[in-house]
Short mmCIF file of C-alpha atoms in Angstrom, two decimals:
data_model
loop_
_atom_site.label_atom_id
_atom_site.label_comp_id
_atom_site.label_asym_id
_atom_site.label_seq_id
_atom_site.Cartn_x
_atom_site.Cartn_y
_atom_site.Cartn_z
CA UNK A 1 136.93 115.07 101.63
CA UNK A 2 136.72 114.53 97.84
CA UNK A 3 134.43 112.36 96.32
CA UNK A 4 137.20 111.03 93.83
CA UNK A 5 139.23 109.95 96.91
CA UNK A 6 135.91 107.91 98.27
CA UNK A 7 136.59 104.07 98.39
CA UNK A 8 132.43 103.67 97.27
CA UNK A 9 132.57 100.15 99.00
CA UNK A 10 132.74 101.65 102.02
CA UNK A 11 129.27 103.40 101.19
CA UNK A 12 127.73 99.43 101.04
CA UNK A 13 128.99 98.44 104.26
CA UNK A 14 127.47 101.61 105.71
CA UNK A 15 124.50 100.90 104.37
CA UNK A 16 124.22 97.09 105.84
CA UNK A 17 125.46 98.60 108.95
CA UNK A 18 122.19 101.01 108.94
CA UNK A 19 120.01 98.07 107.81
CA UNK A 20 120.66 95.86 110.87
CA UNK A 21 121.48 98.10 113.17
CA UNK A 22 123.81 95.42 114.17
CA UNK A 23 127.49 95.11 113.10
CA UNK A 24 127.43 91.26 113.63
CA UNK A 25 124.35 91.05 111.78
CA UNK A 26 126.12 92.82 108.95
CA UNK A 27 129.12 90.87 108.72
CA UNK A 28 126.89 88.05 108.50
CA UNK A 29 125.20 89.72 105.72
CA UNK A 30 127.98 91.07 103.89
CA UNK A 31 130.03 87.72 104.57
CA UNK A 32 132.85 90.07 105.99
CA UNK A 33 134.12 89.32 109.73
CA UNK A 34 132.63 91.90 112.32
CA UNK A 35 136.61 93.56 112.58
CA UNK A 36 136.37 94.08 108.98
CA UNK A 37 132.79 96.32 109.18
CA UNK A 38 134.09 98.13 111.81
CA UNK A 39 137.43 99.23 110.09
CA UNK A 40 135.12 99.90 107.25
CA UNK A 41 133.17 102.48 109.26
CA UNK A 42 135.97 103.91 110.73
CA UNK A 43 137.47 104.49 107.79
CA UNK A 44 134.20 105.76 106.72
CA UNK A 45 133.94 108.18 109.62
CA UNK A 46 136.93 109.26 108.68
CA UNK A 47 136.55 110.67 106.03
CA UNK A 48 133.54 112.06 106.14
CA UNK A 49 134.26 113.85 109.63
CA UNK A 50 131.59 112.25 111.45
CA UNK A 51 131.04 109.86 113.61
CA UNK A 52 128.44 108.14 111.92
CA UNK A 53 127.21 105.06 114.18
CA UNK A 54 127.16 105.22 118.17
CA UNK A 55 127.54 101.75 119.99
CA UNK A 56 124.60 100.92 122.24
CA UNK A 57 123.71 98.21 123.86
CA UNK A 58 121.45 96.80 121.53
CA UNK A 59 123.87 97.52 118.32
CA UNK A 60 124.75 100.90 116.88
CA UNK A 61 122.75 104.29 116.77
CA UNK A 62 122.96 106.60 114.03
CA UNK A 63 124.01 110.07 113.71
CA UNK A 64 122.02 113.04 112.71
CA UNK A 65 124.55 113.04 109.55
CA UNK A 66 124.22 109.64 109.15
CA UNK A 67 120.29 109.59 108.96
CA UNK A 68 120.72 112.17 106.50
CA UNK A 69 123.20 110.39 104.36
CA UNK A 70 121.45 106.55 104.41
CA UNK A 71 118.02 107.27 101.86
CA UNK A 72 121.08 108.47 99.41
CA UNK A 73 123.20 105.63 99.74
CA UNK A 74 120.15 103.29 99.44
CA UNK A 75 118.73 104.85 96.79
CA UNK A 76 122.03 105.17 94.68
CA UNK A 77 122.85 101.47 95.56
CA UNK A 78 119.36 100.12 94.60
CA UNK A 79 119.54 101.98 91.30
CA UNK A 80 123.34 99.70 90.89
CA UNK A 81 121.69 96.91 91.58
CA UNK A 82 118.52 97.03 88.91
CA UNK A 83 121.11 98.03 86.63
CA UNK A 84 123.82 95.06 86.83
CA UNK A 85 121.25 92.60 87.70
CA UNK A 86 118.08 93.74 86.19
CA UNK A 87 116.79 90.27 85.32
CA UNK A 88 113.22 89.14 85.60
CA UNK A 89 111.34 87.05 88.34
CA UNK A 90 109.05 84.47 87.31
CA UNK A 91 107.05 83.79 90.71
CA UNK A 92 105.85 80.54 89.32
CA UNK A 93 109.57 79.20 89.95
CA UNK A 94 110.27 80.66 92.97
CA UNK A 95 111.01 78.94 96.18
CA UNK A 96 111.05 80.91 99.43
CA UNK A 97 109.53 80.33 102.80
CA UNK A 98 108.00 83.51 104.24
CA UNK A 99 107.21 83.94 108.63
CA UNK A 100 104.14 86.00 109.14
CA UNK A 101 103.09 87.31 112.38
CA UNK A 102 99.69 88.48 112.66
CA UNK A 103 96.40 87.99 115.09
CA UNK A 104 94.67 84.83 114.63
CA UNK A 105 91.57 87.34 113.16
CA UNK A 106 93.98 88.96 110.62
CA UNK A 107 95.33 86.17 109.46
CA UNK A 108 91.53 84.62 108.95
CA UNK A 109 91.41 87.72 107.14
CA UNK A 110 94.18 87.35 104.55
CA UNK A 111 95.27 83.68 104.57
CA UNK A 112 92.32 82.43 102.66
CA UNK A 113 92.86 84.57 99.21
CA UNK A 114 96.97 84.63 99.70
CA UNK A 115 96.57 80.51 100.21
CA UNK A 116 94.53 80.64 96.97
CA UNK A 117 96.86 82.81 95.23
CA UNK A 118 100.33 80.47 95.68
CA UNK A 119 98.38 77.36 94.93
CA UNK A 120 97.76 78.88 91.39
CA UNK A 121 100.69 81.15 90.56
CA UNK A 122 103.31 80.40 93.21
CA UNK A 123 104.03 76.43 93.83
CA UNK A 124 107.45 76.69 95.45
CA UNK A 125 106.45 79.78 97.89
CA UNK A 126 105.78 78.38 101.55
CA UNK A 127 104.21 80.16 104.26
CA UNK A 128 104.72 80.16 108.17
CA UNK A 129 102.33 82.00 110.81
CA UNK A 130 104.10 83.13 113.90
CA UNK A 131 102.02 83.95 116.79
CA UNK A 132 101.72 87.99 117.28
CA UNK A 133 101.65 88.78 121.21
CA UNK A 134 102.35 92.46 120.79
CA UNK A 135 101.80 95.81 119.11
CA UNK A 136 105.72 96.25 119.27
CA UNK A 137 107.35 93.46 115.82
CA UNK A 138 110.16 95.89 115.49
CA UNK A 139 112.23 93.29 117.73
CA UNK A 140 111.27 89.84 115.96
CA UNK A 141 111.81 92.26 111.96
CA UNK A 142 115.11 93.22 113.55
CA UNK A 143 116.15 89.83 115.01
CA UNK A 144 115.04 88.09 111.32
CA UNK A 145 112.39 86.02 113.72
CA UNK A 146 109.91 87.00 110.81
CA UNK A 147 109.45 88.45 107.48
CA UNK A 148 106.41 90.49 107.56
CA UNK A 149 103.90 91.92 110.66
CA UNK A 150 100.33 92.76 109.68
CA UNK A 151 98.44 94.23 112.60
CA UNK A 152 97.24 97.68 114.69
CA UNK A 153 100.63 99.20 115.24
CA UNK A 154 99.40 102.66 116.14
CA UNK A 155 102.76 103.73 118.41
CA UNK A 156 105.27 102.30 115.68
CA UNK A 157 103.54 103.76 112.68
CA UNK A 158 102.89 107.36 114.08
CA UNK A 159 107.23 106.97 114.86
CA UNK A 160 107.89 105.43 111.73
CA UNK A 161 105.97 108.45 109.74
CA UNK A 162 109.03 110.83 110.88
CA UNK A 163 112.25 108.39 111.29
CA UNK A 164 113.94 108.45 108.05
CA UNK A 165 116.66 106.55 109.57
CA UNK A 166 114.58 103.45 110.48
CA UNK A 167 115.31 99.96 108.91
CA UNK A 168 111.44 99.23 109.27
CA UNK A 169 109.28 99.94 106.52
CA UNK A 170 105.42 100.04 106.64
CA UNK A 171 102.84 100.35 104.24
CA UNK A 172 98.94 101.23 105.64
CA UNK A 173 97.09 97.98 104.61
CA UNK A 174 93.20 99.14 105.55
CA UNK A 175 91.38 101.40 107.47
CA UNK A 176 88.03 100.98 109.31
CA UNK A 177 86.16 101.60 112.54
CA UNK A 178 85.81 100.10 115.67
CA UNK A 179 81.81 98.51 117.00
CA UNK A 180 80.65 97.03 120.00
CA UNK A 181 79.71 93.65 119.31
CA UNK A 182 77.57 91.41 121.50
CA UNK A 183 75.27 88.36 120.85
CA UNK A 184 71.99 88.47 118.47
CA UNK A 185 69.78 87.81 121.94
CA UNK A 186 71.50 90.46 124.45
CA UNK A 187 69.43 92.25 126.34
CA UNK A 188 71.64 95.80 124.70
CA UNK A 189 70.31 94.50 121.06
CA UNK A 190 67.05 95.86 120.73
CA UNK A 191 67.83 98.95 122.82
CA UNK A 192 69.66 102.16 121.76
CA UNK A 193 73.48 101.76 123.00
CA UNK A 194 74.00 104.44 125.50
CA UNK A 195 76.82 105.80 127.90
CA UNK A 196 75.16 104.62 130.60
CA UNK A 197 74.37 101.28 129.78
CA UNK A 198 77.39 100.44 127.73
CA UNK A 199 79.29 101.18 130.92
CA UNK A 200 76.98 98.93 133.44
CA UNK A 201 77.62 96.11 130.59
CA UNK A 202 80.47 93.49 131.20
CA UNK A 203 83.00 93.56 129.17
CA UNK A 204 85.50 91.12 127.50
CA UNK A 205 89.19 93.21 126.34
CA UNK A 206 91.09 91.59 123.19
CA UNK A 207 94.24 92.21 124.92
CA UNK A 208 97.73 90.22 123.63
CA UNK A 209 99.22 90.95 126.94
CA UNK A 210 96.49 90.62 129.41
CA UNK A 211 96.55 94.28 130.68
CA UNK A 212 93.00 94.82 131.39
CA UNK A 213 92.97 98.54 129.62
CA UNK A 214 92.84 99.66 126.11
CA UNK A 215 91.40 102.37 123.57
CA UNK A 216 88.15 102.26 124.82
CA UNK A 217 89.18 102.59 128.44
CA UNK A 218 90.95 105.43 127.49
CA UNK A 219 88.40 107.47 125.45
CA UNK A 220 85.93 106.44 128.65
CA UNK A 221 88.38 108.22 131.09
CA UNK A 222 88.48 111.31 128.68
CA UNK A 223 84.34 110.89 129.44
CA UNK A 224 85.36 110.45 133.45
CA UNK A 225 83.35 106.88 132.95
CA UNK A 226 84.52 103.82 133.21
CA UNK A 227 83.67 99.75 132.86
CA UNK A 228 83.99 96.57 134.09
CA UNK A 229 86.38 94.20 132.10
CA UNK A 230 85.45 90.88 133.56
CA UNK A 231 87.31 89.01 130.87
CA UNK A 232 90.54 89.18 128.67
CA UNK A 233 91.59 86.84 126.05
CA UNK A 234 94.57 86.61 123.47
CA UNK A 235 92.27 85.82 120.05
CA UNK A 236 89.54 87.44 118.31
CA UNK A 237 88.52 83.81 117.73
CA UNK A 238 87.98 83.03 121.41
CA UNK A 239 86.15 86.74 121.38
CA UNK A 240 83.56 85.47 119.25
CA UNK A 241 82.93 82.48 121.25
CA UNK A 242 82.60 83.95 124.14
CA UNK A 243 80.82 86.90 123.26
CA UNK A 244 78.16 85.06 121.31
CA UNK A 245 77.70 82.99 124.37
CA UNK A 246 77.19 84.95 127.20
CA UNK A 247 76.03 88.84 128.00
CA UNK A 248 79.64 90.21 128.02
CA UNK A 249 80.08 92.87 125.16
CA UNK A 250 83.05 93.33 123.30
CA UNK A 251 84.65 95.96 121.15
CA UNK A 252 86.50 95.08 117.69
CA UNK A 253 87.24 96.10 114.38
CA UNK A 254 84.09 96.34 112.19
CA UNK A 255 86.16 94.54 109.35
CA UNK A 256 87.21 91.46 111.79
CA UNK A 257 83.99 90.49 113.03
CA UNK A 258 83.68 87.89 110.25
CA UNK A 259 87.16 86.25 111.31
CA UNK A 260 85.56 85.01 114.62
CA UNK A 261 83.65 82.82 112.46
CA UNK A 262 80.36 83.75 114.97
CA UNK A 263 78.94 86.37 112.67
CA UNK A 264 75.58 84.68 112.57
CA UNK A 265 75.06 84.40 116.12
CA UNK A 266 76.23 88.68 116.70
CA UNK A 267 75.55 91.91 116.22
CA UNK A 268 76.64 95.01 116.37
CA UNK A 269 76.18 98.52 117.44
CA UNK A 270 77.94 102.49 116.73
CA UNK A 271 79.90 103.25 120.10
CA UNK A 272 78.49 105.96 122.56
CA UNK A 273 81.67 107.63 122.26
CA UNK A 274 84.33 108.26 119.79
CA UNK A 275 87.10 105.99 118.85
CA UNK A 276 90.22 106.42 116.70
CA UNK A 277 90.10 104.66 113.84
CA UNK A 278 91.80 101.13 113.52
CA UNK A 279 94.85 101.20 110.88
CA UNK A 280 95.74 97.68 109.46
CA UNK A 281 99.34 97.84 109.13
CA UNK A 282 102.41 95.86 106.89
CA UNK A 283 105.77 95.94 108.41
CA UNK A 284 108.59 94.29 106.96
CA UNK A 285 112.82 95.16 107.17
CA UNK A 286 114.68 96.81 104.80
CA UNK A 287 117.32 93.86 104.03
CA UNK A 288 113.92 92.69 102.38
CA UNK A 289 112.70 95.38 100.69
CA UNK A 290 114.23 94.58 97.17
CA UNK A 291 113.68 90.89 97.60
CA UNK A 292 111.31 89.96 94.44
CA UNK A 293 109.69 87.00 96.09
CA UNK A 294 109.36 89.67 99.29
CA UNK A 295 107.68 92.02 96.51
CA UNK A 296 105.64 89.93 95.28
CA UNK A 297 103.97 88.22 98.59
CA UNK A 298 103.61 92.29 99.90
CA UNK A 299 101.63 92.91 96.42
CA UNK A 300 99.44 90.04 97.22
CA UNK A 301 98.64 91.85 100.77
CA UNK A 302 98.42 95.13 99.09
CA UNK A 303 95.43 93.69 96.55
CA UNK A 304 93.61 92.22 99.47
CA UNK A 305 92.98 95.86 100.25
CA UNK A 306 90.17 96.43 98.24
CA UNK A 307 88.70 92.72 99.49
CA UNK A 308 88.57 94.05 102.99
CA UNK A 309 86.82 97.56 101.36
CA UNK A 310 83.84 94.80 100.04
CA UNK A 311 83.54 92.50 102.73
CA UNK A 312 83.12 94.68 105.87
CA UNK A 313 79.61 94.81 106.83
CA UNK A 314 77.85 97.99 106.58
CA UNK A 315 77.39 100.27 109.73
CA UNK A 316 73.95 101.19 111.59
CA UNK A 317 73.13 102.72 114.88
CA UNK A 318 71.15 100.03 115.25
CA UNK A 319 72.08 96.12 115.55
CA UNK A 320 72.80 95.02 112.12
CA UNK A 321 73.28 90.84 111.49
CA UNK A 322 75.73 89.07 109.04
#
């Protein structure tokens, strides 16, 4: 193949193609009808000698080739772009409307100071919270169901570390440490937290599906221990409540414990055993990535990041208050 001979517009449908994953979706996005992308790729395949994108049931697959090809073509593409349309964005006369999913504690977290920052520099910028009910966005990014996932995404961002070819892009928001929490009066909070007794405890799971087992049950089977989960619930929020009102203990992030808007009525105590540390994650889809009003809400997360350095209490062996 020569280069000369290269019809380049076939190089943007590819790269919409690779975006959505999706040649529908594509069409849609290149306002092209779906027969049109896919003489486009075949064409493409063509004459490049490869076959590029493999149908699936879910949309299209890439190649090896193709993998290899896509940061290229995006990168050469998003240089085009800034140069034709370089143009400036004034936030303060934007107007988008942004979905968000994240955990109720999360988006305690964040809301407050993003809420605070569009009232004073960003009028015609709207937000919307979708509930987050797993540890899997990729679908609801992929689908357009939402803009942006901040949460604990440990499988997807250990895979999305190493797949180039991935339309989902993620940025590491905070990291921190996990505590068992209970209330100020347990009978645990004057006493050194042990093995032993943090196992004979009751315990209530965050869990967004309801599975009774997580992290800690995991590390505890490493131990050949294990506990009693006599509770699960779907919110930090509900965590709090519970937890401050009653003798089950609960592990959470150190930084979230404010969110359940309970901190005067916990504490909280270093684990007997070793955790991983929790990652706070930002997720978002490439078709977005050189959005400015997309730019500038991620930059608004991305400042929060020293907030959440300040705020989280500091850690003791012993029970600390807030």
């Amino acid at each position: 193949m020569s280069f000369l001979t290269l019809d380049l517009n076939l190089l943007r449908v590819f790269d919409a193609v690779m975006t959505e994953q999706n040649l529908t979706r594509a069409a849609g996005h290149l306002a092209m009808t779906q027969p049109a992308v896919s003489n486009a790729i075949k064409r493409l395949r063509e004459s490049l000698g490869d076959e590029l994108l493999i149908r699936t049931a879910y949309g299209v697959k890439p190649t090896p080739r193709a993998e290899a090809l896509w940061p290229a073509v995006r990168s050469a593409l998003a240089s085009l772009e800034s140069a034709v349309a370089p143009g400036s964005f004034d936030v303060s006369k934007a107007h988008a409307t942004f979905r968000l999913a994240m955990a109720d504690a999360t988006a305690a977290f964040f809301l407050p100071s993003l809420m605070r920052s569009i009232e004073a520099d960003a009028p015609g910028i709207n937000v919307r919270m979708v509930p987050l009910t797993t540890r899997e966005p990729r679908p609801m990014l992929l689908r357009g169901d939402i803009d942006l996932a901040v949460g604990f995404f440990p499988g997807v961002a250990a895979q999305l570390s190493y797949e180039t070819a991935s339309p989902i892009r993620h940025e590491r928001l905070y990291s921190g440490t996990y505590v068992a929490v209970m209330r100020r009066n347990h009978p645990l909070a004057k006493e050194e937290l042990t093995l032993d007794n943090y196992c004979e405890a009751n315990h209530l799971l965050v869990s967004f599906s309801g599975r009774a087992h997580g992290l800690v049950d995991e590390a505890l089977a490493q131990l050949q221990r294990e506990r009693r989960i006599l509770l699960t619930v779907n919110q930090f929020f509900t965590a709090g409540r519970v937890v401050a009102n009653s003798d089950l203990i609960t592990v959470l992030p150190k930084h979230l414990i404010a969110s359940t808007g309970m901190t005067d009525a916990l504490v909280y105590k270093e684990l007997p055993f070793t955790l991983p540390a929790v990652h706070l994650d930002m997720l978002w889809h490439e078709r977005d990535a050189r959005s400015p009003a997309h730019k500038w809400l991620r930059s608004q997360l991305e400042s929060m990041q020293s907030v959440a350095q300040r705020t989280a209490p500091n850690s003791s062996p012993k029970a600390d208050t807030y």
